[in-house]
């Protein structure tokens, strides 16, 4: 069930554990696998071998050089998973009896409320667009080779 945080904050947080865990475990596993494979790929590059030959510590190599280059595909996965979560949240909201956009969409479909269905779809589409836009901005932040704009 759902308890509003304004009614009882502790009970609200207690009832949040199972839905958050159910949503988070599946998404986290995929992101961890992608991070691992991306890091393994980057750690076998020539510039990493050069940094090792220069005597840099493994910590500096991983945090300063490898992670910045390995995070680009991970950002893409996180953006898609964030958008995907809003599609999969319908089941969680029904199982755990939580109010949300998934439950609202399902109720609108069952009652054939076309304007509400359209509004819910537009909101989910906007979330999808903004998560991909944020991913594009993060690409430029983490990888200095990526720049957006005019001729510099």
mmCIF file with all atom_site columns, C-alpha atoms in Angstrom:
data_model
loop_
_atom_site.group_PDB
_atom_site.id
_atom_site.type_symbol
_atom_site.label_atom_id
_atom_site.label_alt_id
_atom_site.label_comp_id
_atom_site.label_asym_id
_atom_site.label_entity_id
_atom_site.label_seq_id
_atom_site.pdbx_PDB_ins_code
_atom_site.Cartn_x
_atom_site.Cartn_y
_atom_site.Cartn_z
_atom_site.occupancy
_atom_site.B_iso_or_equiv
_atom_site.pdbx_formal_charge
_atom_site.auth_seq_id
_atom_site.auth_comp_id
_atom_site.auth_asym_id
_atom_site.auth_atom_id
_atom_site.pdbx_PDB_model_num
ATOM 1   C CA . UNK A 1 1   ? 0.000   0.000  0.000   1.00 0.00 ? 1   UNK A CA 1
ATOM 2   C CA . UNK A 1 2   ? 0.858   3.639  -0.197  1.00 0.00 ? 2   UNK A CA 1
ATOM 3   C CA . UNK A 1 3   ? 1.191   6.040  2.703   1.00 0.00 ? 3   UNK A CA 1
ATOM 4   C CA . UNK A 1 4   ? 1.735   9.717  1.991   1.00 0.00 ? 4   UNK A CA 1
ATOM 5   C CA . UNK A 1 5   ? 4.959   11.165 3.436   1.00 0.00 ? 5   UNK A CA 1
ATOM 6   C CA . UNK A 1 6   ? 2.924   14.041 4.874   1.00 0.00 ? 6   UNK A CA 1
ATOM 7   C CA . UNK A 1 7   ? 0.888   11.555 6.939   1.00 0.00 ? 7   UNK A CA 1
ATOM 8   C CA . UNK A 1 8   ? 3.696   9.336  8.260   1.00 0.00 ? 8   UNK A CA 1
ATOM 9   C CA . UNK A 1 9   ? 7.223   9.770  6.924   1.00 0.00 ? 9   UNK A CA 1
ATOM 10  C CA . UNK A 1 10  ? 8.676   6.648  8.524   1.00 0.00 ? 10  UNK A CA 1
ATOM 11  C CA . UNK A 1 11  ? 5.854   4.400  7.294   1.00 0.00 ? 11  UNK A CA 1
ATOM 12  C CA . UNK A 1 12  ? 6.123   5.961  3.828   1.00 0.00 ? 12  UNK A CA 1
ATOM 13  C CA . UNK A 1 13  ? 9.843   5.172  3.651   1.00 0.00 ? 13  UNK A CA 1
ATOM 14  C CA . UNK A 1 14  ? 9.237   1.667  4.977   1.00 0.00 ? 14  UNK A CA 1
ATOM 15  C CA . UNK A 1 15  ? 6.738   0.990  2.220   1.00 0.00 ? 15  UNK A CA 1
ATOM 16  C CA . UNK A 1 16  ? 9.132   2.390  -0.371  1.00 0.00 ? 16  UNK A CA 1
ATOM 17  C CA . UNK A 1 17  ? 11.802  -0.289 0.229   1.00 0.00 ? 17  UNK A CA 1
ATOM 18  C CA . UNK A 1 18  ? 10.211  -3.155 -1.751  1.00 0.00 ? 18  UNK A CA 1
ATOM 19  C CA . UNK A 1 19  ? 9.171   -1.149 -4.852  1.00 0.00 ? 19  UNK A CA 1
ATOM 20  C CA . UNK A 1 20  ? 12.505  0.673  -4.980  1.00 0.00 ? 20  UNK A CA 1
ATOM 21  C CA . UNK A 1 21  ? 14.389  -2.587 -4.546  1.00 0.00 ? 21  UNK A CA 1
ATOM 22  C CA . UNK A 1 22  ? 12.380  -4.324 -7.244  1.00 0.00 ? 22  UNK A CA 1
ATOM 23  C CA . UNK A 1 23  ? 12.976  -1.466 -9.667  1.00 0.00 ? 23  UNK A CA 1
ATOM 24  C CA . UNK A 1 24  ? 16.595  -0.854 -8.715  1.00 0.00 ? 24  UNK A CA 1
ATOM 25  C CA . UNK A 1 25  ? 18.031  -4.362 -8.722  1.00 0.00 ? 25  UNK A CA 1
ATOM 26  C CA . UNK A 1 26  ? 17.226  -5.104 -12.342 1.00 0.00 ? 26  UNK A CA 1
ATOM 27  C CA . UNK A 1 27  ? 18.402  -1.719 -13.593 1.00 0.00 ? 27  UNK A CA 1
ATOM 28  C CA . UNK A 1 28  ? 21.564  -1.741 -11.488 1.00 0.00 ? 28  UNK A CA 1
ATOM 29  C CA . UNK A 1 29  ? 22.618  -5.178 -12.690 1.00 0.00 ? 29  UNK A CA 1
ATOM 30  C CA . UNK A 1 30  ? 22.516  -4.112 -16.331 1.00 0.00 ? 30  UNK A CA 1
ATOM 31  C CA . UNK A 1 31  ? 24.400  -0.879 -15.632 1.00 0.00 ? 31  UNK A CA 1
ATOM 32  C CA . UNK A 1 32  ? 27.079  -2.755 -13.668 1.00 0.00 ? 32  UNK A CA 1
ATOM 33  C CA . UNK A 1 33  ? 27.581  -5.264 -16.475 1.00 0.00 ? 33  UNK A CA 1
ATOM 34  C CA . UNK A 1 34  ? 27.884  -2.459 -19.008 1.00 0.00 ? 34  UNK A CA 1
ATOM 35  C CA . UNK A 1 35  ? 30.352  -0.547 -16.821 1.00 0.00 ? 35  UNK A CA 1
ATOM 36  C CA . UNK A 1 36  ? 32.501  -3.636 -16.353 1.00 0.00 ? 36  UNK A CA 1
ATOM 37  C CA . UNK A 1 37  ? 32.663  -4.493 -20.042 1.00 0.00 ? 37  UNK A CA 1
ATOM 38  C CA . UNK A 1 38  ? 33.355  -0.889 -20.991 1.00 0.00 ? 38  UNK A CA 1
ATOM 39  C CA . UNK A 1 39  ? 36.145  -0.612 -18.401 1.00 0.00 ? 39  UNK A CA 1
ATOM 40  C CA . UNK A 1 40  ? 37.737  -3.867 -19.569 1.00 0.00 ? 40  UNK A CA 1
ATOM 41  C CA . UNK A 1 41  ? 37.722  -2.577 -23.127 1.00 0.00 ? 41  UNK A CA 1
ATOM 42  C CA . UNK A 1 42  ? 39.280  0.766  -22.168 1.00 0.00 ? 42  UNK A CA 1
ATOM 43  C CA . UNK A 1 43  ? 41.890  -0.803 -19.869 1.00 0.00 ? 43  UNK A CA 1
ATOM 44  C CA . UNK A 1 44  ? 43.322  -2.725 -22.814 1.00 0.00 ? 44  UNK A CA 1
ATOM 45  C CA . UNK A 1 45  ? 43.971  0.461  -24.842 1.00 0.00 ? 45  UNK A CA 1
ATOM 46  C CA . UNK A 1 46  ? 47.471  1.676  -25.691 1.00 0.00 ? 46  UNK A CA 1
ATOM 47  C CA . UNK A 1 47  ? 47.295  4.925  -23.710 1.00 0.00 ? 47  UNK A CA 1
ATOM 48  C CA . UNK A 1 48  ? 46.548  2.907  -20.547 1.00 0.00 ? 48  UNK A CA 1
ATOM 49  C CA . UNK A 1 49  ? 49.633  0.788  -21.192 1.00 0.00 ? 49  UNK A CA 1
ATOM 50  C CA . UNK A 1 50  ? 51.619  3.993  -21.676 1.00 0.00 ? 50  UNK A CA 1
ATOM 51  C CA . UNK A 1 51  ? 50.366  5.371  -18.365 1.00 0.00 ? 51  UNK A CA 1
ATOM 52  C CA . UNK A 1 52  ? 51.393  2.129  -16.648 1.00 0.00 ? 52  UNK A CA 1
ATOM 53  C CA . UNK A 1 53  ? 54.815  2.345  -18.286 1.00 0.00 ? 53  UNK A CA 1
ATOM 54  C CA . UNK A 1 54  ? 55.211  5.898  -16.954 1.00 0.00 ? 54  UNK A CA 1
ATOM 55  C CA . UNK A 1 55  ? 54.698  4.520  -13.452 1.00 0.00 ? 55  UNK A CA 1
ATOM 56  C CA . UNK A 1 56  ? 51.270  5.919  -12.639 1.00 0.00 ? 56  UNK A CA 1
ATOM 57  C CA . UNK A 1 57  ? 49.377  4.165  -9.893  1.00 0.00 ? 57  UNK A CA 1
ATOM 58  C CA . UNK A 1 58  ? 46.496  1.891  -10.845 1.00 0.00 ? 58  UNK A CA 1
ATOM 59  C CA . UNK A 1 59  ? 44.084  4.139  -8.974  1.00 0.00 ? 59  UNK A CA 1
ATOM 60  C CA . UNK A 1 60  ? 45.090  7.212  -10.981 1.00 0.00 ? 60  UNK A CA 1
ATOM 61  C CA . UNK A 1 61  ? 44.918  5.263  -14.239 1.00 0.00 ? 61  UNK A CA 1
ATOM 62  C CA . UNK A 1 62  ? 41.449  3.943  -13.509 1.00 0.00 ? 62  UNK A CA 1
ATOM 63  C CA . UNK A 1 63  ? 39.912  7.114  -12.062 1.00 0.00 ? 63  UNK A CA 1
ATOM 64  C CA . UNK A 1 64  ? 41.539  9.779  -14.198 1.00 0.00 ? 64  UNK A CA 1
ATOM 65  C CA . UNK A 1 65  ? 42.014  8.099  -17.561 1.00 0.00 ? 65  UNK A CA 1
ATOM 66  C CA . UNK A 1 66  ? 39.974  4.938  -17.995 1.00 0.00 ? 66  UNK A CA 1
ATOM 67  C CA . UNK A 1 67  ? 36.750  5.805  -16.215 1.00 0.00 ? 67  UNK A CA 1
ATOM 68  C CA . UNK A 1 68  ? 36.213  9.024  -18.159 1.00 0.00 ? 68  UNK A CA 1
ATOM 69  C CA . UNK A 1 69  ? 36.407  7.152  -21.446 1.00 0.00 ? 69  UNK A CA 1
ATOM 70  C CA . UNK A 1 70  ? 34.469  4.122  -20.242 1.00 0.00 ? 70  UNK A CA 1
ATOM 71  C CA . UNK A 1 71  ? 31.547  6.136  -18.919 1.00 0.00 ? 71  UNK A CA 1
ATOM 72  C CA . UNK A 1 72  ? 30.222  7.208  -22.350 1.00 0.00 ? 72  UNK A CA 1
ATOM 73  C CA . UNK A 1 73  ? 28.417  3.933  -23.169 1.00 0.00 ? 73  UNK A CA 1
ATOM 74  C CA . UNK A 1 74  ? 27.278  3.689  -19.550 1.00 0.00 ? 74  UNK A CA 1
ATOM 75  C CA . UNK A 1 75  ? 25.618  7.110  -19.792 1.00 0.00 ? 75  UNK A CA 1
ATOM 76  C CA . UNK A 1 76  ? 23.727  5.882  -22.840 1.00 0.00 ? 76  UNK A CA 1
ATOM 77  C CA . UNK A 1 77  ? 22.548  2.798  -20.971 1.00 0.00 ? 77  UNK A CA 1
ATOM 78  C CA . UNK A 1 78  ? 21.474  4.848  -17.952 1.00 0.00 ? 78  UNK A CA 1
ATOM 79  C CA . UNK A 1 79  ? 19.465  7.226  -20.151 1.00 0.00 ? 79  UNK A CA 1
ATOM 80  C CA . UNK A 1 80  ? 17.668  4.333  -21.847 1.00 0.00 ? 80  UNK A CA 1
ATOM 81  C CA . UNK A 1 81  ? 17.114  2.520  -18.548 1.00 0.00 ? 81  UNK A CA 1
ATOM 82  C CA . UNK A 1 82  ? 15.702  5.676  -16.969 1.00 0.00 ? 82  UNK A CA 1
ATOM 83  C CA . UNK A 1 83  ? 13.235  6.003  -19.827 1.00 0.00 ? 83  UNK A CA 1
ATOM 84  C CA . UNK A 1 84  ? 12.475  2.289  -19.781 1.00 0.00 ? 84  UNK A CA 1
ATOM 85  C CA . UNK A 1 85  ? 11.719  2.472  -16.062 1.00 0.00 ? 85  UNK A CA 1
ATOM 86  C CA . UNK A 1 86  ? 8.696   4.652  -16.737 1.00 0.00 ? 86  UNK A CA 1
ATOM 87  C CA . UNK A 1 87  ? 7.272   1.947  -18.973 1.00 0.00 ? 87  UNK A CA 1
ATOM 88  C CA . UNK A 1 88  ? 7.932   -0.829 -16.490 1.00 0.00 ? 88  UNK A CA 1
ATOM 89  C CA . UNK A 1 89  ? 6.654   1.130  -13.533 1.00 0.00 ? 89  UNK A CA 1
ATOM 90  C CA . UNK A 1 90  ? 3.056   0.288  -14.476 1.00 0.00 ? 90  UNK A CA 1
ATOM 91  C CA . UNK A 1 91  ? 3.446   -3.239 -13.140 1.00 0.00 ? 91  UNK A CA 1
ATOM 92  C CA . UNK A 1 92  ? 5.132   -2.081 -9.941  1.00 0.00 ? 92  UNK A CA 1
ATOM 93  C CA . UNK A 1 93  ? 2.453   0.508  -9.270  1.00 0.00 ? 93  UNK A CA 1
ATOM 94  C CA . UNK A 1 94  ? -0.252  -2.110 -9.689  1.00 0.00 ? 94  UNK A CA 1
ATOM 95  C CA . UNK A 1 95  ? 1.479   -4.743 -7.560  1.00 0.00 ? 95  UNK A CA 1
ATOM 96  C CA . UNK A 1 96  ? 2.396   -2.402 -4.717  1.00 0.00 ? 96  UNK A CA 1
ATOM 97  C CA . UNK A 1 97  ? -0.734  -0.218 -5.039  1.00 0.00 ? 97  UNK A CA 1
ATOM 98  C CA . UNK A 1 98  ? 1.176   3.013  -5.533  1.00 0.00 ? 98  UNK A CA 1
ATOM 99  C CA . UNK A 1 99  ? -0.288  6.039  -7.290  1.00 0.00 ? 99  UNK A CA 1
ATOM 100 C CA . UNK A 1 100 ? 1.737   7.211  -10.268 1.00 0.00 ? 100 UNK A CA 1
ATOM 101 C CA . UNK A 1 101 ? 1.752   7.871  -13.982 1.00 0.00 ? 101 UNK A CA 1
ATOM 102 C CA . UNK A 1 102 ? 1.709   4.178  -14.862 1.00 0.00 ? 102 UNK A CA 1
ATOM 103 C CA . UNK A 1 103 ? -1.371  3.530  -12.749 1.00 0.00 ? 103 UNK A CA 1
ATOM 104 C CA . UNK A 1 104 ? -2.988  6.704  -14.085 1.00 0.00 ? 104 UNK A CA 1
ATOM 105 C CA . UNK A 1 105 ? -2.351  5.568  -17.656 1.00 0.00 ? 105 UNK A CA 1
ATOM 106 C CA . UNK A 1 106 ? -3.776  2.133  -16.956 1.00 0.00 ? 106 UNK A CA 1
ATOM 107 C CA . UNK A 1 107 ? -6.885  3.637  -15.350 1.00 0.00 ? 107 UNK A CA 1
ATOM 108 C CA . UNK A 1 108 ? -7.300  5.982  -18.324 1.00 0.00 ? 108 UNK A CA 1
ATOM 109 C CA . UNK A 1 109 ? -7.053  3.050  -20.741 1.00 0.00 ? 109 UNK A CA 1
ATOM 110 C CA . UNK A 1 110 ? -9.609  1.047  -18.787 1.00 0.00 ? 110 UNK A CA 1
ATOM 111 C CA . UNK A 1 111 ? -12.063 3.953  -18.682 1.00 0.00 ? 111 UNK A CA 1
ATOM 112 C CA . UNK A 1 112 ? -11.291 4.951  -22.305 1.00 0.00 ? 112 UNK A CA 1
ATOM 113 C CA . UNK A 1 113 ? -10.336 8.507  -21.363 1.00 0.00 ? 113 UNK A CA 1
ATOM 114 C CA . UNK A 1 114 ? -8.550  9.479  -24.596 1.00 0.00 ? 114 UNK A CA 1
ATOM 115 C CA . UNK A 1 115 ? -7.330  12.973 -23.547 1.00 0.00 ? 115 UNK A CA 1
ATOM 116 C CA . UNK A 1 116 ? -5.815  11.554 -20.351 1.00 0.00 ? 116 UNK A CA 1
ATOM 117 C CA . UNK A 1 117 ? -4.140  8.741  -22.289 1.00 0.00 ? 117 UNK A CA 1
ATOM 118 C CA . UNK A 1 118 ? -2.666  11.287 -24.685 1.00 0.00 ? 118 UNK A CA 1
ATOM 119 C CA . UNK A 1 119 ? -1.461  13.451 -21.800 1.00 0.00 ? 119 UNK A CA 1
ATOM 120 C CA . UNK A 1 120 ? 0.225   10.504 -20.092 1.00 0.00 ? 120 UNK A CA 1
ATOM 121 C CA . UNK A 1 121 ? 1.918   9.469  -23.321 1.00 0.00 ? 121 UNK A CA 1
ATOM 122 C CA . UNK A 1 122 ? 3.150   13.023 -23.893 1.00 0.00 ? 122 UNK A CA 1
ATOM 123 C CA . UNK A 1 123 ? 4.578   13.172 -20.351 1.00 0.00 ? 123 UNK A CA 1
ATOM 124 C CA . UNK A 1 124 ? 6.396   9.844  -20.794 1.00 0.00 ? 124 UNK A CA 1
ATOM 125 C CA . UNK A 1 125 ? 7.685   11.000 -24.204 1.00 0.00 ? 125 UNK A CA 1
ATOM 126 C CA . UNK A 1 126 ? 8.984   14.229 -22.647 1.00 0.00 ? 126 UNK A CA 1
ATOM 127 C CA . UNK A 1 127 ? 10.757  12.258 -19.918 1.00 0.00 ? 127 UNK A CA 1
ATOM 128 C CA . UNK A 1 128 ? 12.315  10.087 -22.623 1.00 0.00 ? 128 UNK A CA 1
ATOM 129 C CA . UNK A 1 129 ? 13.447  13.147 -24.604 1.00 0.00 ? 129 UNK A CA 1
ATOM 130 C CA . UNK A 1 130 ? 14.895  14.944 -21.584 1.00 0.00 ? 130 UNK A CA 1
ATOM 131 C CA . UNK A 1 131 ? 16.794  11.876 -20.396 1.00 0.00 ? 131 UNK A CA 1
ATOM 132 C CA . UNK A 1 132 ? 18.388  11.509 -23.844 1.00 0.00 ? 132 UNK A CA 1
ATOM 133 C CA . UNK A 1 133 ? 19.146  15.245 -23.921 1.00 0.00 ? 133 UNK A CA 1
ATOM 134 C CA . UNK A 1 134 ? 20.800  14.997 -20.499 1.00 0.00 ? 134 UNK A CA 1
ATOM 135 C CA . UNK A 1 135 ? 22.852  12.056 -21.773 1.00 0.00 ? 135 UNK A CA 1
ATOM 136 C CA . UNK A 1 136 ? 24.031  14.149 -24.727 1.00 0.00 ? 136 UNK A CA 1
ATOM 137 C CA . UNK A 1 137 ? 25.091  16.958 -22.385 1.00 0.00 ? 137 UNK A CA 1
ATOM 138 C CA . UNK A 1 138 ? 26.939  14.514 -20.157 1.00 0.00 ? 138 UNK A CA 1
ATOM 139 C CA . UNK A 1 139 ? 28.830  13.161 -23.173 1.00 0.00 ? 139 UNK A CA 1
ATOM 140 C CA . UNK A 1 140 ? 30.431  16.567 -23.701 1.00 0.00 ? 140 UNK A CA 1
ATOM 141 C CA . UNK A 1 141 ? 31.237  16.882 -20.008 1.00 0.00 ? 141 UNK A CA 1
ATOM 142 C CA . UNK A 1 142 ? 32.990  13.522 -19.684 1.00 0.00 ? 142 UNK A CA 1
ATOM 143 C CA . UNK A 1 143 ? 34.679  13.339 -23.088 1.00 0.00 ? 143 UNK A CA 1
ATOM 144 C CA . UNK A 1 144 ? 36.570  16.512 -24.063 1.00 0.00 ? 144 UNK A CA 1
ATOM 145 C CA . UNK A 1 145 ? 36.703  15.356 -27.692 1.00 0.00 ? 145 UNK A CA 1
ATOM 146 C CA . UNK A 1 146 ? 32.929  15.840 -27.949 1.00 0.00 ? 146 UNK A CA 1
ATOM 147 C CA . UNK A 1 147 ? 31.907  19.461 -28.401 1.00 0.00 ? 147 UNK A CA 1
ATOM 148 C CA . UNK A 1 148 ? 28.580  20.923 -29.452 1.00 0.00 ? 148 UNK A CA 1
ATOM 149 C CA . UNK A 1 149 ? 28.210  24.259 -31.150 1.00 0.00 ? 149 UNK A CA 1
ATOM 150 C CA . UNK A 1 150 ? 29.730  26.249 -33.945 1.00 0.00 ? 150 UNK A CA 1
ATOM 151 C CA . UNK A 1 151 ? 33.112  26.218 -35.617 1.00 0.00 ? 151 UNK A CA 1
ATOM 152 C CA . UNK A 1 152 ? 35.815  26.695 -32.973 1.00 0.00 ? 152 UNK A CA 1
#
